N, CA and C of each residue as an Amber inpcrd file, in Angstrom:
protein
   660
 168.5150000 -70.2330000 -17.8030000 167.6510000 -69.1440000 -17.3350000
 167.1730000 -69.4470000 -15.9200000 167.6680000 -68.6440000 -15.1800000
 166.4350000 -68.4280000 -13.6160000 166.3180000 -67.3370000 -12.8510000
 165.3630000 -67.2580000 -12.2090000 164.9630000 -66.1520000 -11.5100000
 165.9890000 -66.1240000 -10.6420000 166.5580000 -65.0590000 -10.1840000
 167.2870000 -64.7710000  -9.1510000 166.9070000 -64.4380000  -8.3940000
 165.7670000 -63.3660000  -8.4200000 165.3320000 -62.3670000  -7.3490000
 164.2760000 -62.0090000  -7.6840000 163.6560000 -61.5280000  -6.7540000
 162.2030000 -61.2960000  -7.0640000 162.0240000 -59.5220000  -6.0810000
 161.5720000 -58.6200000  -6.7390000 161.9170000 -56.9500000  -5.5620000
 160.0710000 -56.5320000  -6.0920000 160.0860000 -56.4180000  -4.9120000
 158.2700000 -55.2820000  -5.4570000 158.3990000 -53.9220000  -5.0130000
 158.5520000 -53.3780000  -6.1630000 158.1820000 -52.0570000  -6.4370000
 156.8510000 -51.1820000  -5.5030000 156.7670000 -50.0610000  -4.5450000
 155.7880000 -49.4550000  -4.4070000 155.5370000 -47.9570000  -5.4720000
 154.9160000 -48.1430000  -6.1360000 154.4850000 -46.6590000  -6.9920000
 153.7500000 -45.8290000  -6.7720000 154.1830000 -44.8040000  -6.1900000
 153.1130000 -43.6390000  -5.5180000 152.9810000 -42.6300000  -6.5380000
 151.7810000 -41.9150000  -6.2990000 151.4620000 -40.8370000  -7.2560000
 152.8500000 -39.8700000  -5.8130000 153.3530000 -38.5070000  -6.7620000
 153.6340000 -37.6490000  -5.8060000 152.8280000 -37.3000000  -4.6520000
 152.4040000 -36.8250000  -4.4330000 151.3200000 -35.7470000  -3.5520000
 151.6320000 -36.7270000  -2.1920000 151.0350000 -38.7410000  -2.5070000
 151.3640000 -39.3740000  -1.2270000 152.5340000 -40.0660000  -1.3770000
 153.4910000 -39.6240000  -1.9070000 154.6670000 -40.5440000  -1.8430000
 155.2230000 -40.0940000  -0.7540000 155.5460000 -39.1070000   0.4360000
 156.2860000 -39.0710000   1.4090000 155.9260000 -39.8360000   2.2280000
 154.0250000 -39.8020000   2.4180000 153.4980000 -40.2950000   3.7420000
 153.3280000 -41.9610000   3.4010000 153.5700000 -42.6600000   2.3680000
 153.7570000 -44.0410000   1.7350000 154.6940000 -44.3480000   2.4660000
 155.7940000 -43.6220000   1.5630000 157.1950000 -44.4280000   2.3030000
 157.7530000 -44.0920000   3.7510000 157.2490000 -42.8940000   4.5670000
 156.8990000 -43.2330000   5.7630000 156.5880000 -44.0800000   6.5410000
 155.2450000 -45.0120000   5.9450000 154.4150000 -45.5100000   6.6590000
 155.4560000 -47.0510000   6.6730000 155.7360000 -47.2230000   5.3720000
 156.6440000 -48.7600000   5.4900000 157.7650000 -48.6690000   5.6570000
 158.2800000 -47.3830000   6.2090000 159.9200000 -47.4490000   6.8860000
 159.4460000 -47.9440000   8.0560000 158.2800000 -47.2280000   8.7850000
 158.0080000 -47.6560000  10.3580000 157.3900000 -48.7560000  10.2580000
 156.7460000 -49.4200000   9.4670000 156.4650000 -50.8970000   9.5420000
 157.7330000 -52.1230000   9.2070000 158.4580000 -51.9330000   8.3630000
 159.0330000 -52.3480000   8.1460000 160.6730000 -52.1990000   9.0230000
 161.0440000 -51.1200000   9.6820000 162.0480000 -50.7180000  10.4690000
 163.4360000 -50.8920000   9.6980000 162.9940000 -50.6960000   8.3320000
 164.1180000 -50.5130000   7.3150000 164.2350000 -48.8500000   6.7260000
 165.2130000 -47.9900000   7.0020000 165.0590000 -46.8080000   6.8250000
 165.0830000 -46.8700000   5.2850000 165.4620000 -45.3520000   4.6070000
 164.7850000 -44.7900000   2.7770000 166.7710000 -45.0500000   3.0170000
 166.7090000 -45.4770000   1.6090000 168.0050000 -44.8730000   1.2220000
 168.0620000 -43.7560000   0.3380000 169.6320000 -43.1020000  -0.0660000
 169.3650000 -42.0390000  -0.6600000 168.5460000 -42.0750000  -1.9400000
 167.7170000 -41.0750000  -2.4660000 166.9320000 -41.3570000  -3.7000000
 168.3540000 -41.1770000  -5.0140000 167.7060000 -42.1060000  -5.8610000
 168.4060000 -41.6980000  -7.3880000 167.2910000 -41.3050000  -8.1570000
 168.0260000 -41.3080000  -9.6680000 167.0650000 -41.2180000 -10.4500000
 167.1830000 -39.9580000 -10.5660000 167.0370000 -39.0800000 -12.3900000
 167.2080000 -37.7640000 -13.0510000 166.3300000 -36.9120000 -11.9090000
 164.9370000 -37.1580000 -11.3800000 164.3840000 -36.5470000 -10.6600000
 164.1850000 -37.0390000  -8.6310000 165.1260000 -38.0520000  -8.7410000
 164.9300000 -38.3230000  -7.5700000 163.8260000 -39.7090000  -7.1870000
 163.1750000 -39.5100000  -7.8680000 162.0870000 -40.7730000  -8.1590000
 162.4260000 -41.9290000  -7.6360000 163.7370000 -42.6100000  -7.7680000
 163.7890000 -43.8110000  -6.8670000 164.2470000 -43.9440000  -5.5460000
 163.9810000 -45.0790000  -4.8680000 164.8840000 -45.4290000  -3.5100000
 163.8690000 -46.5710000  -3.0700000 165.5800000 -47.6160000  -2.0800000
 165.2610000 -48.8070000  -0.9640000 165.1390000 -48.4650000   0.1130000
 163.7810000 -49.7200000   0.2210000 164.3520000 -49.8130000   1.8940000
 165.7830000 -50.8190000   1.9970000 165.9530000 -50.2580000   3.1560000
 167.3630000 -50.8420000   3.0190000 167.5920000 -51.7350000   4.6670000
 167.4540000 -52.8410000   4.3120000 167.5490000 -53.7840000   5.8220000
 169.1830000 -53.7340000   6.3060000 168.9320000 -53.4420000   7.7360000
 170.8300000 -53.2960000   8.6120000 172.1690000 -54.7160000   8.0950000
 171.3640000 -55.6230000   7.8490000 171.5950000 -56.7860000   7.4190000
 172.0910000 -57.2660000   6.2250000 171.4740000 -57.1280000   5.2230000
 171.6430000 -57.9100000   3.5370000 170.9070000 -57.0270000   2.7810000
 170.3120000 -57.6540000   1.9740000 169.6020000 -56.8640000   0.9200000
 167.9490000 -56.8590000   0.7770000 167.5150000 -55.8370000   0.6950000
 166.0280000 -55.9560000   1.1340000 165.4860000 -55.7150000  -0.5290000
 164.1330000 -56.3800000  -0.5090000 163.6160000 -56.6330000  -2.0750000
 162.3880000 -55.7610000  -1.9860000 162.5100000 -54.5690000  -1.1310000
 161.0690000 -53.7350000  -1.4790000 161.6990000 -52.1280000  -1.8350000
 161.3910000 -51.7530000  -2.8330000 161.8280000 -50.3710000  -3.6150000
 160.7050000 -49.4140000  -3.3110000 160.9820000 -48.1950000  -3.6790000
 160.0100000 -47.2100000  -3.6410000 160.3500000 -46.3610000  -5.1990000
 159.0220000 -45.7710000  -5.9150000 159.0390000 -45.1270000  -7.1860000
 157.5770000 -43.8260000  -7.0420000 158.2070000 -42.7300000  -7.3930000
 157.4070000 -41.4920000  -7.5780000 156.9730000 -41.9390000  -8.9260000
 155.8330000 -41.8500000  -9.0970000 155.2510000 -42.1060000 -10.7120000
 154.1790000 -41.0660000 -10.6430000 153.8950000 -40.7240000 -12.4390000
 152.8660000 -39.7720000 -12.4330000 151.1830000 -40.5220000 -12.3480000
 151.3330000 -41.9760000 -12.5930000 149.9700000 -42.5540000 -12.6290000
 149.9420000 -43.7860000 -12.1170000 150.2580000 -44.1790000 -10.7930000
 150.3050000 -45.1360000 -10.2530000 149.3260000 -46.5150000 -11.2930000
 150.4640000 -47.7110000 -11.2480000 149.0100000 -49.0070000 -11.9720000
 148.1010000 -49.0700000 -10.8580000 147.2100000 -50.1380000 -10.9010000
 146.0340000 -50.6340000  -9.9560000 147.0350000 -51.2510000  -9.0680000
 146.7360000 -51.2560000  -7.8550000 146.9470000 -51.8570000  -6.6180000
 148.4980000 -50.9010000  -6.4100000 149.2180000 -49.9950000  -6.8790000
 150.6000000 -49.3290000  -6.2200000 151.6070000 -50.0710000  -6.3540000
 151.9070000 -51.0970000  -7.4730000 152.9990000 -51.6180000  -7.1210000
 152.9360000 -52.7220000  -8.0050000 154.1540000 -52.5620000  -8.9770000
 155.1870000 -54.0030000  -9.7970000 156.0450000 -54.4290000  -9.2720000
 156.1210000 -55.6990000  -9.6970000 157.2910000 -56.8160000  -9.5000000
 158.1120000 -56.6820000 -10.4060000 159.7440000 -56.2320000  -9.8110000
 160.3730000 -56.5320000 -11.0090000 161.0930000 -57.8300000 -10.6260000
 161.3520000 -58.8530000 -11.8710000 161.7390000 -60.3260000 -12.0400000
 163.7460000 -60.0750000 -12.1640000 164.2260000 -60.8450000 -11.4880000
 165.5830000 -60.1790000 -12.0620000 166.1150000 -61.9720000 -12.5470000
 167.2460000 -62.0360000 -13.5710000 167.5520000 -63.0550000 -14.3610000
 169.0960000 -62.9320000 -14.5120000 169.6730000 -63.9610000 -14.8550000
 170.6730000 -64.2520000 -15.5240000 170.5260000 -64.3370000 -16.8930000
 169.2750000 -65.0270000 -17.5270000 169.2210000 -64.5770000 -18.8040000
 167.9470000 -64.0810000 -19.2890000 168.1580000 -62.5320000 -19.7290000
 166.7750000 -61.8670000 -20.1060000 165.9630000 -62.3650000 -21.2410000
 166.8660000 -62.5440000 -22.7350000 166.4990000 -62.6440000 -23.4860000
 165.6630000 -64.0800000 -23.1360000 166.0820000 -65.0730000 -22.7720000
 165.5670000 -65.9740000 -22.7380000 163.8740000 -66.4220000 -21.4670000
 164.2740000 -64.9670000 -20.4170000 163.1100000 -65.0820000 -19.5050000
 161.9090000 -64.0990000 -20.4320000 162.3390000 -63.3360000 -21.6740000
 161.2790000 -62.6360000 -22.2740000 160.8580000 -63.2630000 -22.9290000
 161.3930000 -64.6120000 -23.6030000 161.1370000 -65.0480000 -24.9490000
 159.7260000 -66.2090000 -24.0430000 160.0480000 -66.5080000 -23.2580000
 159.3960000 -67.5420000 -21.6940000 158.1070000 -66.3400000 -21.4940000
 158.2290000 -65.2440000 -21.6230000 157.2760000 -64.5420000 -21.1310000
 156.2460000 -64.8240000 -22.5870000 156.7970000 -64.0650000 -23.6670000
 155.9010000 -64.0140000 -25.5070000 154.8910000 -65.3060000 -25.2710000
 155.9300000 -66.5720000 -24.8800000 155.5580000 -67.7040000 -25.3290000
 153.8030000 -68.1750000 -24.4220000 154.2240000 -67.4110000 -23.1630000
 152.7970000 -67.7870000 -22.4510000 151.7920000 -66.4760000 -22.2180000
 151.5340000 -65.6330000 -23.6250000 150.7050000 -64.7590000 -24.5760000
 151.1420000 -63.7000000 -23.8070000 151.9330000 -62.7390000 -23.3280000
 152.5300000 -61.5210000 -22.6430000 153.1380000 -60.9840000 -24.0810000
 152.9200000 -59.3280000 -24.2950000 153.4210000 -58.5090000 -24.5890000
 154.9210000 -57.9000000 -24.0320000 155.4840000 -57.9970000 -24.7000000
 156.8750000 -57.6140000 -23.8650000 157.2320000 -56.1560000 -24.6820000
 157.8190000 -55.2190000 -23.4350000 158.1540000 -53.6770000 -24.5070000
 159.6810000 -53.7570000 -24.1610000 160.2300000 -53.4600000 -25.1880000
 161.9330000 -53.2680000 -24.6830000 161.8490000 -51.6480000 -24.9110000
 162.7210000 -51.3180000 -23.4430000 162.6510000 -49.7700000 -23.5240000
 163.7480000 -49.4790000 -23.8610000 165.1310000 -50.0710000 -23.9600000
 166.0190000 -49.6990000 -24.6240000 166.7860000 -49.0790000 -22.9480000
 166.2670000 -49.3430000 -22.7890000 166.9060000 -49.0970000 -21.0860000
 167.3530000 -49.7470000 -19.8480000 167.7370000 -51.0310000 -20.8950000
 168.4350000 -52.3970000 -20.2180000 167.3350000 -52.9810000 -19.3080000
 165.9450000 -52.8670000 -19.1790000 165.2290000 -53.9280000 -18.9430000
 163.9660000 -53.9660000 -20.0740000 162.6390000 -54.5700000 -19.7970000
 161.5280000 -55.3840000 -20.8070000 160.4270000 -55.1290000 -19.4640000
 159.6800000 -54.4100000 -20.0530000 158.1560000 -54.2550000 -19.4430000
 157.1350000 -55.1310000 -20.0070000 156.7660000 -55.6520000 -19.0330000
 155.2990000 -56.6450000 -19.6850000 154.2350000 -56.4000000 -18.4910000
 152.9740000 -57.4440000 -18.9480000 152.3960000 -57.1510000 -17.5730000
 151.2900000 -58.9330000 -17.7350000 151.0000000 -59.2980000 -17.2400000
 150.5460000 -60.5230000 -16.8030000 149.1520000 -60.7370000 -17.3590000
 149.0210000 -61.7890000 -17.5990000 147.5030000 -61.7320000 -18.4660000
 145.8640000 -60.5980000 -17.3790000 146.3960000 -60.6250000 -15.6910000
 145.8080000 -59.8880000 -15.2430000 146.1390000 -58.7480000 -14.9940000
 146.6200000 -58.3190000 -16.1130000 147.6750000 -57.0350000 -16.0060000
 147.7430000 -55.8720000 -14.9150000 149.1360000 -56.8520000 -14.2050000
 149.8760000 -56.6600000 -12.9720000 151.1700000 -56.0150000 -14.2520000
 151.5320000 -54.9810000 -13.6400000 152.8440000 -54.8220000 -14.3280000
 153.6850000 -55.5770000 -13.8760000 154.9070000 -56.0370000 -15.0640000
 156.1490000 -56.5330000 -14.4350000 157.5240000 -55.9160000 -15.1250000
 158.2110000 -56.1110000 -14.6000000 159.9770000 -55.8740000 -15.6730000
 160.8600000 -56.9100000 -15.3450000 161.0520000 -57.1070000 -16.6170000
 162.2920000 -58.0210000 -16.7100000 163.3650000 -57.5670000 -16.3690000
 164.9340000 -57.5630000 -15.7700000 165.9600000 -56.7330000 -15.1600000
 166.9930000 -58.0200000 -15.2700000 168.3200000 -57.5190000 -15.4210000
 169.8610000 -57.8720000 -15.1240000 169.3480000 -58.7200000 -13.9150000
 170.2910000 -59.6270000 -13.7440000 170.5960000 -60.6230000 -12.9190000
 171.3320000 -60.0040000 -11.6230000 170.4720000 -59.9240000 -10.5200000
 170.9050000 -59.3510000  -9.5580000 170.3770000 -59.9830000  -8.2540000
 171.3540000 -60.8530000  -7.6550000 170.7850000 -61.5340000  -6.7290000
 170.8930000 -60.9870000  -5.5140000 170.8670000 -61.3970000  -4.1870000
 171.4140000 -60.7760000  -2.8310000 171.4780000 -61.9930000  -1.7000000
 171.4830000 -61.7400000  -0.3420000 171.0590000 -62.1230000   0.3060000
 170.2300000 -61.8640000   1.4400000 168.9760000 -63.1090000   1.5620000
 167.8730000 -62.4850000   1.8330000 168.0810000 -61.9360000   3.3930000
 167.1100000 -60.9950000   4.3500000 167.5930000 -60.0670000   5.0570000
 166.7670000 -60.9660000   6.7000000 167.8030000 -60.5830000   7.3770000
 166.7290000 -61.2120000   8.7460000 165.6830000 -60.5870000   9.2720000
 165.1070000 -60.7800000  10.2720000 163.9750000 -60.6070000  10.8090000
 164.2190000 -59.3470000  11.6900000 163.2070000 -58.0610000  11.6100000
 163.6200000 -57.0080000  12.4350000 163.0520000 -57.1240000  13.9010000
 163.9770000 -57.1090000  14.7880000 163.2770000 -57.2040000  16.1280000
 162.6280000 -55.9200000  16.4040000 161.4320000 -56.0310000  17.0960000
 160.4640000 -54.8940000  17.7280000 160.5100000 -55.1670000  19.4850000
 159.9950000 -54.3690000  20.3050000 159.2580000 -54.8670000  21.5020000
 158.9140000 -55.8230000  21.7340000 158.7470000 -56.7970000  21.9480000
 157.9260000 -58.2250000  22.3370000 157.7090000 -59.2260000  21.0540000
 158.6810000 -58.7510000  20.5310000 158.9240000 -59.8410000  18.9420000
 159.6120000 -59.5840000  18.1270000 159.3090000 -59.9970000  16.5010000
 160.4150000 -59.6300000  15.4560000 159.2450000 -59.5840000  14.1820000
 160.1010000 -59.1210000  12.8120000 158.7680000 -59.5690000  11.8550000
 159.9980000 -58.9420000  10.5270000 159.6150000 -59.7780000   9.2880000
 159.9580000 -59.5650000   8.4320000 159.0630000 -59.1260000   7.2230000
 159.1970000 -58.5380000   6.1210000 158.8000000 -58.6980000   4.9910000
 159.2850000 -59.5490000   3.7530000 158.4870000 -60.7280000   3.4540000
 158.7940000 -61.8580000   2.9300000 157.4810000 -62.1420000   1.7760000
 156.4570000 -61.8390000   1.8050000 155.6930000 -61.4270000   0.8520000
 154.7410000 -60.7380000   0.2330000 154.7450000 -61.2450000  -0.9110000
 154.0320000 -60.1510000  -2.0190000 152.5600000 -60.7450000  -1.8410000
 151.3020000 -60.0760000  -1.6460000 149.9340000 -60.8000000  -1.9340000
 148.9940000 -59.9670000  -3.2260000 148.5720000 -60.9360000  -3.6970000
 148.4600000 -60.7550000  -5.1090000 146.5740000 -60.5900000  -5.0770000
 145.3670000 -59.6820000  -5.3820000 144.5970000 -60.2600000  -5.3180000
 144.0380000 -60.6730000  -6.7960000 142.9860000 -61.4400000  -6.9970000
 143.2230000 -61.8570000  -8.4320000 141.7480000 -61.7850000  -8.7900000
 140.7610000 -61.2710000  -9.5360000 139.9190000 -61.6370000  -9.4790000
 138.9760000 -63.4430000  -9.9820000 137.9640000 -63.9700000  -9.4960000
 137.7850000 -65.3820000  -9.5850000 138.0960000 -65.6700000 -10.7610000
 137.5520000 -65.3950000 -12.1080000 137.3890000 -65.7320000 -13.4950000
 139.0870000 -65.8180000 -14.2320000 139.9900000 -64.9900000 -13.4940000
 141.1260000 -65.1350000 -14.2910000 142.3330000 -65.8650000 -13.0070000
 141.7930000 -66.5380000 -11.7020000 142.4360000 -66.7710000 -11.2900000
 143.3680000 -68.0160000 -11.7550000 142.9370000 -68.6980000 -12.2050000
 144.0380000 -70.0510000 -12.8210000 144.8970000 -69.3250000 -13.3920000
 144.4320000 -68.4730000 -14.3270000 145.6980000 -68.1330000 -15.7810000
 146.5470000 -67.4610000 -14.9160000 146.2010000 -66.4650000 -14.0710000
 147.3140000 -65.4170000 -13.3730000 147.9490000 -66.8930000 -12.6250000
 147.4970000 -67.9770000 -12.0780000 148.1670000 -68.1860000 -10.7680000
 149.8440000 -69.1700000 -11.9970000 149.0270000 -69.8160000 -13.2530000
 150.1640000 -70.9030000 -13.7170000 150.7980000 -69.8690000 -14.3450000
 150.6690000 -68.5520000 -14.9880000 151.1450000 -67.8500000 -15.5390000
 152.6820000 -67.3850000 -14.4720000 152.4450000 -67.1210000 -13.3090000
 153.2450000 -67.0390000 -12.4890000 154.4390000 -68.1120000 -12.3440000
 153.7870000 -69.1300000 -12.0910000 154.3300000 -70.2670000 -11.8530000
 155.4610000 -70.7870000 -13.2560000 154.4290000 -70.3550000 -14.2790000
 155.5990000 -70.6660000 -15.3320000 156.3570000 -69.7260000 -15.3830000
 156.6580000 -68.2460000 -15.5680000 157.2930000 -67.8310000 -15.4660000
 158.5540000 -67.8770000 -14.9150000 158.4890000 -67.8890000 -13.7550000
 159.7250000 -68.0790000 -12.4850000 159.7640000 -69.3080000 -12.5560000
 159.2440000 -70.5330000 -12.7910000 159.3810000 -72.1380000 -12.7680000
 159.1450000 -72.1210000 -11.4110000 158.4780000 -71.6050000 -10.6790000
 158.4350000 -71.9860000  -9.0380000 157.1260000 -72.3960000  -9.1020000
 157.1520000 -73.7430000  -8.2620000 156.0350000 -74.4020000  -7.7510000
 154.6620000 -73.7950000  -7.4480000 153.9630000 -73.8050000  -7.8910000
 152.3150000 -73.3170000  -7.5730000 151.8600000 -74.6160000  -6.2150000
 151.4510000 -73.8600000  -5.3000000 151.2010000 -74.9160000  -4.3240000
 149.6060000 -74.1040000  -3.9530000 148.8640000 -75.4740000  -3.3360000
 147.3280000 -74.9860000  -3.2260000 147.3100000 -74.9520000  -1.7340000
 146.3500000 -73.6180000  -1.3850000 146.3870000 -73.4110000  -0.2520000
 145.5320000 -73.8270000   0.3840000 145.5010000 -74.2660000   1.8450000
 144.4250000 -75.2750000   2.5330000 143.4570000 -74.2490000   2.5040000
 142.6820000 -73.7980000   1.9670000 141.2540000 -73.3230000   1.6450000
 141.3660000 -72.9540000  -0.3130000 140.3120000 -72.9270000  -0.6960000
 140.2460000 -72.7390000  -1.7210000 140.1700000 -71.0190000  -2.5690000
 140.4730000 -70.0230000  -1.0720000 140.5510000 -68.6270000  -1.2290000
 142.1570000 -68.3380000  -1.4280000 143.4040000 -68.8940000  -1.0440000
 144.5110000 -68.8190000  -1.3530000 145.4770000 -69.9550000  -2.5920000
 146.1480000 -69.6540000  -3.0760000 147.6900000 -70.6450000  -3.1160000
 148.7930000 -69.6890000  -3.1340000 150.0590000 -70.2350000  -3.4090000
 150.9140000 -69.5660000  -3.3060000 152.2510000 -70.0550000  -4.3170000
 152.6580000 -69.3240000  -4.7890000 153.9490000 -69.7060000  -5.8690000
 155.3840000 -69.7720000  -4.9400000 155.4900000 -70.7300000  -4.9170000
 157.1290000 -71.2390000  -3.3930000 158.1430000 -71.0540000  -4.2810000
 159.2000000 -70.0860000  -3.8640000 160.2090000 -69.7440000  -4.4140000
 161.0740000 -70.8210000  -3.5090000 162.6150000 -70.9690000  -4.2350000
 163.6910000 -71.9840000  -3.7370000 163.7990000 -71.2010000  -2.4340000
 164.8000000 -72.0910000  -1.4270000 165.1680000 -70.7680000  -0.5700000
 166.7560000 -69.9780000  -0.4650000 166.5610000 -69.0990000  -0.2830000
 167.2220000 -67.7270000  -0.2600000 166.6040000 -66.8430000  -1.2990000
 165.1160000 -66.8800000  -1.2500000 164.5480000 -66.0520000  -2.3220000
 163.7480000 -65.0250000  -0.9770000 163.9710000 -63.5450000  -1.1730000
 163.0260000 -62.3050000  -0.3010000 161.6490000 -62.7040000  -0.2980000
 161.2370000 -62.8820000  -1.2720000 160.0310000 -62.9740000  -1.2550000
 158.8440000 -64.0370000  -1.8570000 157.9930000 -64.5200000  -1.1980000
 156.9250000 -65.5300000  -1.8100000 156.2470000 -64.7410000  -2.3260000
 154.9360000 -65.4910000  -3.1570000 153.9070000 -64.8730000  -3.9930000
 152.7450000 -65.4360000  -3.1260000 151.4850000 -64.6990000  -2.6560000
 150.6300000 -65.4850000  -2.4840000 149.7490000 -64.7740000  -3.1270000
 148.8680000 -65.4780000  -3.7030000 147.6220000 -65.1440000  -4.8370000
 146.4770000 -65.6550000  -3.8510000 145.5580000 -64.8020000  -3.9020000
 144.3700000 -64.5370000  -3.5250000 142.7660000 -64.1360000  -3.8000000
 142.4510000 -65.4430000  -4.3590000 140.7900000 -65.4100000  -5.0730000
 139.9660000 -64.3180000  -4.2990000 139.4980000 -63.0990000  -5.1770000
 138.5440000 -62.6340000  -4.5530000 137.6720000 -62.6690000  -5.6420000
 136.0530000 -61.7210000  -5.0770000 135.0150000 -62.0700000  -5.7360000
 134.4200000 -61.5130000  -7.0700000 135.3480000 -60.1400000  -7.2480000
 135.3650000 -59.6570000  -8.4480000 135.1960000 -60.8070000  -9.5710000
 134.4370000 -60.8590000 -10.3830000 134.2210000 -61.6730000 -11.6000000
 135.5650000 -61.2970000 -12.4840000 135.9720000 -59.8480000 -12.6320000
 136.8810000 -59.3810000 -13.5650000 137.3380000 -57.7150000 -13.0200000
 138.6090000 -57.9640000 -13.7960000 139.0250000 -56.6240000 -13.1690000
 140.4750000 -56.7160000 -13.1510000 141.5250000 -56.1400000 -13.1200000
 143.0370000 -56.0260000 -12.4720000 143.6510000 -56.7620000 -11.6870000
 144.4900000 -57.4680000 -11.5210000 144.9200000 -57.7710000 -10.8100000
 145.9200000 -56.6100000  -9.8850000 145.6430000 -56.9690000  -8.7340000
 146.0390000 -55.6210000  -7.5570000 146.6560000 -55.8780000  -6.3910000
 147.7450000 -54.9000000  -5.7320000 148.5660000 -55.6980000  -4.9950000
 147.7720000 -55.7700000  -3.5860000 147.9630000 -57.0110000  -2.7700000
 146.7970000 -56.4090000  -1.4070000 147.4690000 -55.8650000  -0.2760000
 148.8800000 -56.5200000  -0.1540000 149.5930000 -56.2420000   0.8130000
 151.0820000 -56.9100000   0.3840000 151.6210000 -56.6130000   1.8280000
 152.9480000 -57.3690000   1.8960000 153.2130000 -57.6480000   3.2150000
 153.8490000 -58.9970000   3.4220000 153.4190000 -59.4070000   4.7850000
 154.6390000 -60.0730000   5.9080000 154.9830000 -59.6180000   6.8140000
 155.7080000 -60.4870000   8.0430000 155.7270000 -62.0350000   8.1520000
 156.7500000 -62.0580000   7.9850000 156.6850000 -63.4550000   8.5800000
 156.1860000 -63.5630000  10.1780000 156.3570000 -62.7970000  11.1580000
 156.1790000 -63.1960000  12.3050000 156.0260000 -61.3640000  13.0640000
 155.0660000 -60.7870000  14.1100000 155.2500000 -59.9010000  14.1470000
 154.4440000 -60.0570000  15.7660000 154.7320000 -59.0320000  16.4780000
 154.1760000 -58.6690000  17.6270000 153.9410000 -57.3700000  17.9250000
 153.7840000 -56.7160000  17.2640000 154.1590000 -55.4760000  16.9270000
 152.2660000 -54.7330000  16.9210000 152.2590000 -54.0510000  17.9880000
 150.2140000 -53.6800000  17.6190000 150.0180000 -52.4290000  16.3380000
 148.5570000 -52.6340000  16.3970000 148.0730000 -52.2110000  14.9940000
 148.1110000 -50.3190000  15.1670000 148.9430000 -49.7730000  15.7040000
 148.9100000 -48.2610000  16.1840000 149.4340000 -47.5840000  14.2980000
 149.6240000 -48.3290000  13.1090000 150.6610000 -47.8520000  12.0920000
 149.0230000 -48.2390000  11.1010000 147.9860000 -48.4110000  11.7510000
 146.6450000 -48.7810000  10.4330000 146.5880000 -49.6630000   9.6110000
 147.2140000 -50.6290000  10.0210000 147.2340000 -52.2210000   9.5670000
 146.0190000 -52.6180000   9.7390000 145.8070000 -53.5160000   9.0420000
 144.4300000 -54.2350000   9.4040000 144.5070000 -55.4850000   9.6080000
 145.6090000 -56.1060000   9.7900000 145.2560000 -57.5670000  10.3290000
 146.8130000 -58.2510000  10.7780000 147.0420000 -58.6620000  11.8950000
 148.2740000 -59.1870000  12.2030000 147.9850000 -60.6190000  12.4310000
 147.1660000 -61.2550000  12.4380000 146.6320000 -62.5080000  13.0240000
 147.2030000 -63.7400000  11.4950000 146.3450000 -63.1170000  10.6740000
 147.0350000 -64.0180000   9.3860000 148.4090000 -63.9890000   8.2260000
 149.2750000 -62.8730000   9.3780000 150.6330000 -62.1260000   9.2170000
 150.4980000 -60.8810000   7.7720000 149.4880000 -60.6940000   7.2170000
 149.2910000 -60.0540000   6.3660000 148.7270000 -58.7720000   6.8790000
 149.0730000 -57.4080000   6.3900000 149.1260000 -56.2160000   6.1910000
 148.8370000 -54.9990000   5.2700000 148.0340000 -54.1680000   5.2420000
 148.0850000 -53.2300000   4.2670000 147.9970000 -51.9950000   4.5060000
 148.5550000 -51.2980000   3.6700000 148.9920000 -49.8950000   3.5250000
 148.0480000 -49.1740000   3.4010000 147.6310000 -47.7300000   4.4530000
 146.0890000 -47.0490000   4.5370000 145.6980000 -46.8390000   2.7540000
């Protein structure tokens, strides 16, 4: 069993799903691909390069924070049975993947083994910048369980971050995307997505970002 891939889902209610995936084609400088799906509902961004790990989904009730991780595997049965074992509910939809959601219930799906390769860095004006991760916020009281819960899952390293407000789950490399988990002060509550972030960017804040300094980003 191992993780292959790691893709985060954005889930918009309709009404803002055009001006969503707008906003992270031009941040991201990865155009929409064509939508699938009975109603159209899905589509990638799609990097000029390789394979990009951020999706877009029309949903009628977006979860908290806009957005699941789906986990992709070589072996499901055995990454669900890995999920039961560390107290997760798993739903089989009969639709070739397994919905669960994390003891801070973050949705997730289990999925077919589908790896890629990860995508380079998009050049802008006076720099470049990628999307490389997922930031997780967690509230204080359930932050341990969400952070090893992670960690066991995927078997990727939980590493502590030089302050005691971050760590981060280090995927091998040629993985799209890291995890970074982020203590905030909520006692309790959801876990929610905060952003997704550049590796490197020069790019000014004219798209309603709120912070380029600690390479992290979020969506108005």
């Amino acid at each position: 069993m191992a993780v292959a891939w790691l893709t985060a889902f954005l889930d918009t209610a309709a009404p803002e799903a055009a001006a969503t995936e707008a906003y992270w084609v031009a941040v991201t400088g990865w155009p929409l691909s064509p939508r699938r799906g009975e109603d159209g509902e899905f589509a990638r961004l799609e990097p000029a390069d390789r394979d990009g790990p951020v999706r877009v989904q029309v949903v009628d009730t977006p979860p908290a924070g806009g957005m699941h991780l789906d986990v992709h595997t070589d072996d499901m049965d055995a990454l669900v049975e890995q999920a039961q074992a560390l107290g997760v509910e798993m739903d089989h939809t009969g639709q070739g993947y397994v919905v669960g959601r994390s003891p801070g219930r973050l949705v997730f799906c289990v999925v077919p083994h589908r790896s890629g390769q990860r995508p380079g860095p998009v050049a802008w004006p006076g720099g470049a910048s990628l999307v490389d991760q997922v930031c997780l916020d967690i509230p204080r009281e359930s932050f341990d369980e969400e952070a090893q819960f992670w960690s066991r899952l995927t078997s990727w390293p939980r590493v502590r971050g030089l302050t005691p407000q971050f760590d981060r789950i280090l995927p091998p490399p040629g993985q799209p995307l890291r995890v970074l988990l982020q203590r905030i002060d909520d006692e309790d509550g959801p876990v929610r997505k905060n952003s997704t972030s550049p590796a490197t960017t020069a790019r000014p804040r004219s798209r309603g970002t709120s912070s380029w300094a600690d390479g992290s980003f979020g969506a108005p």
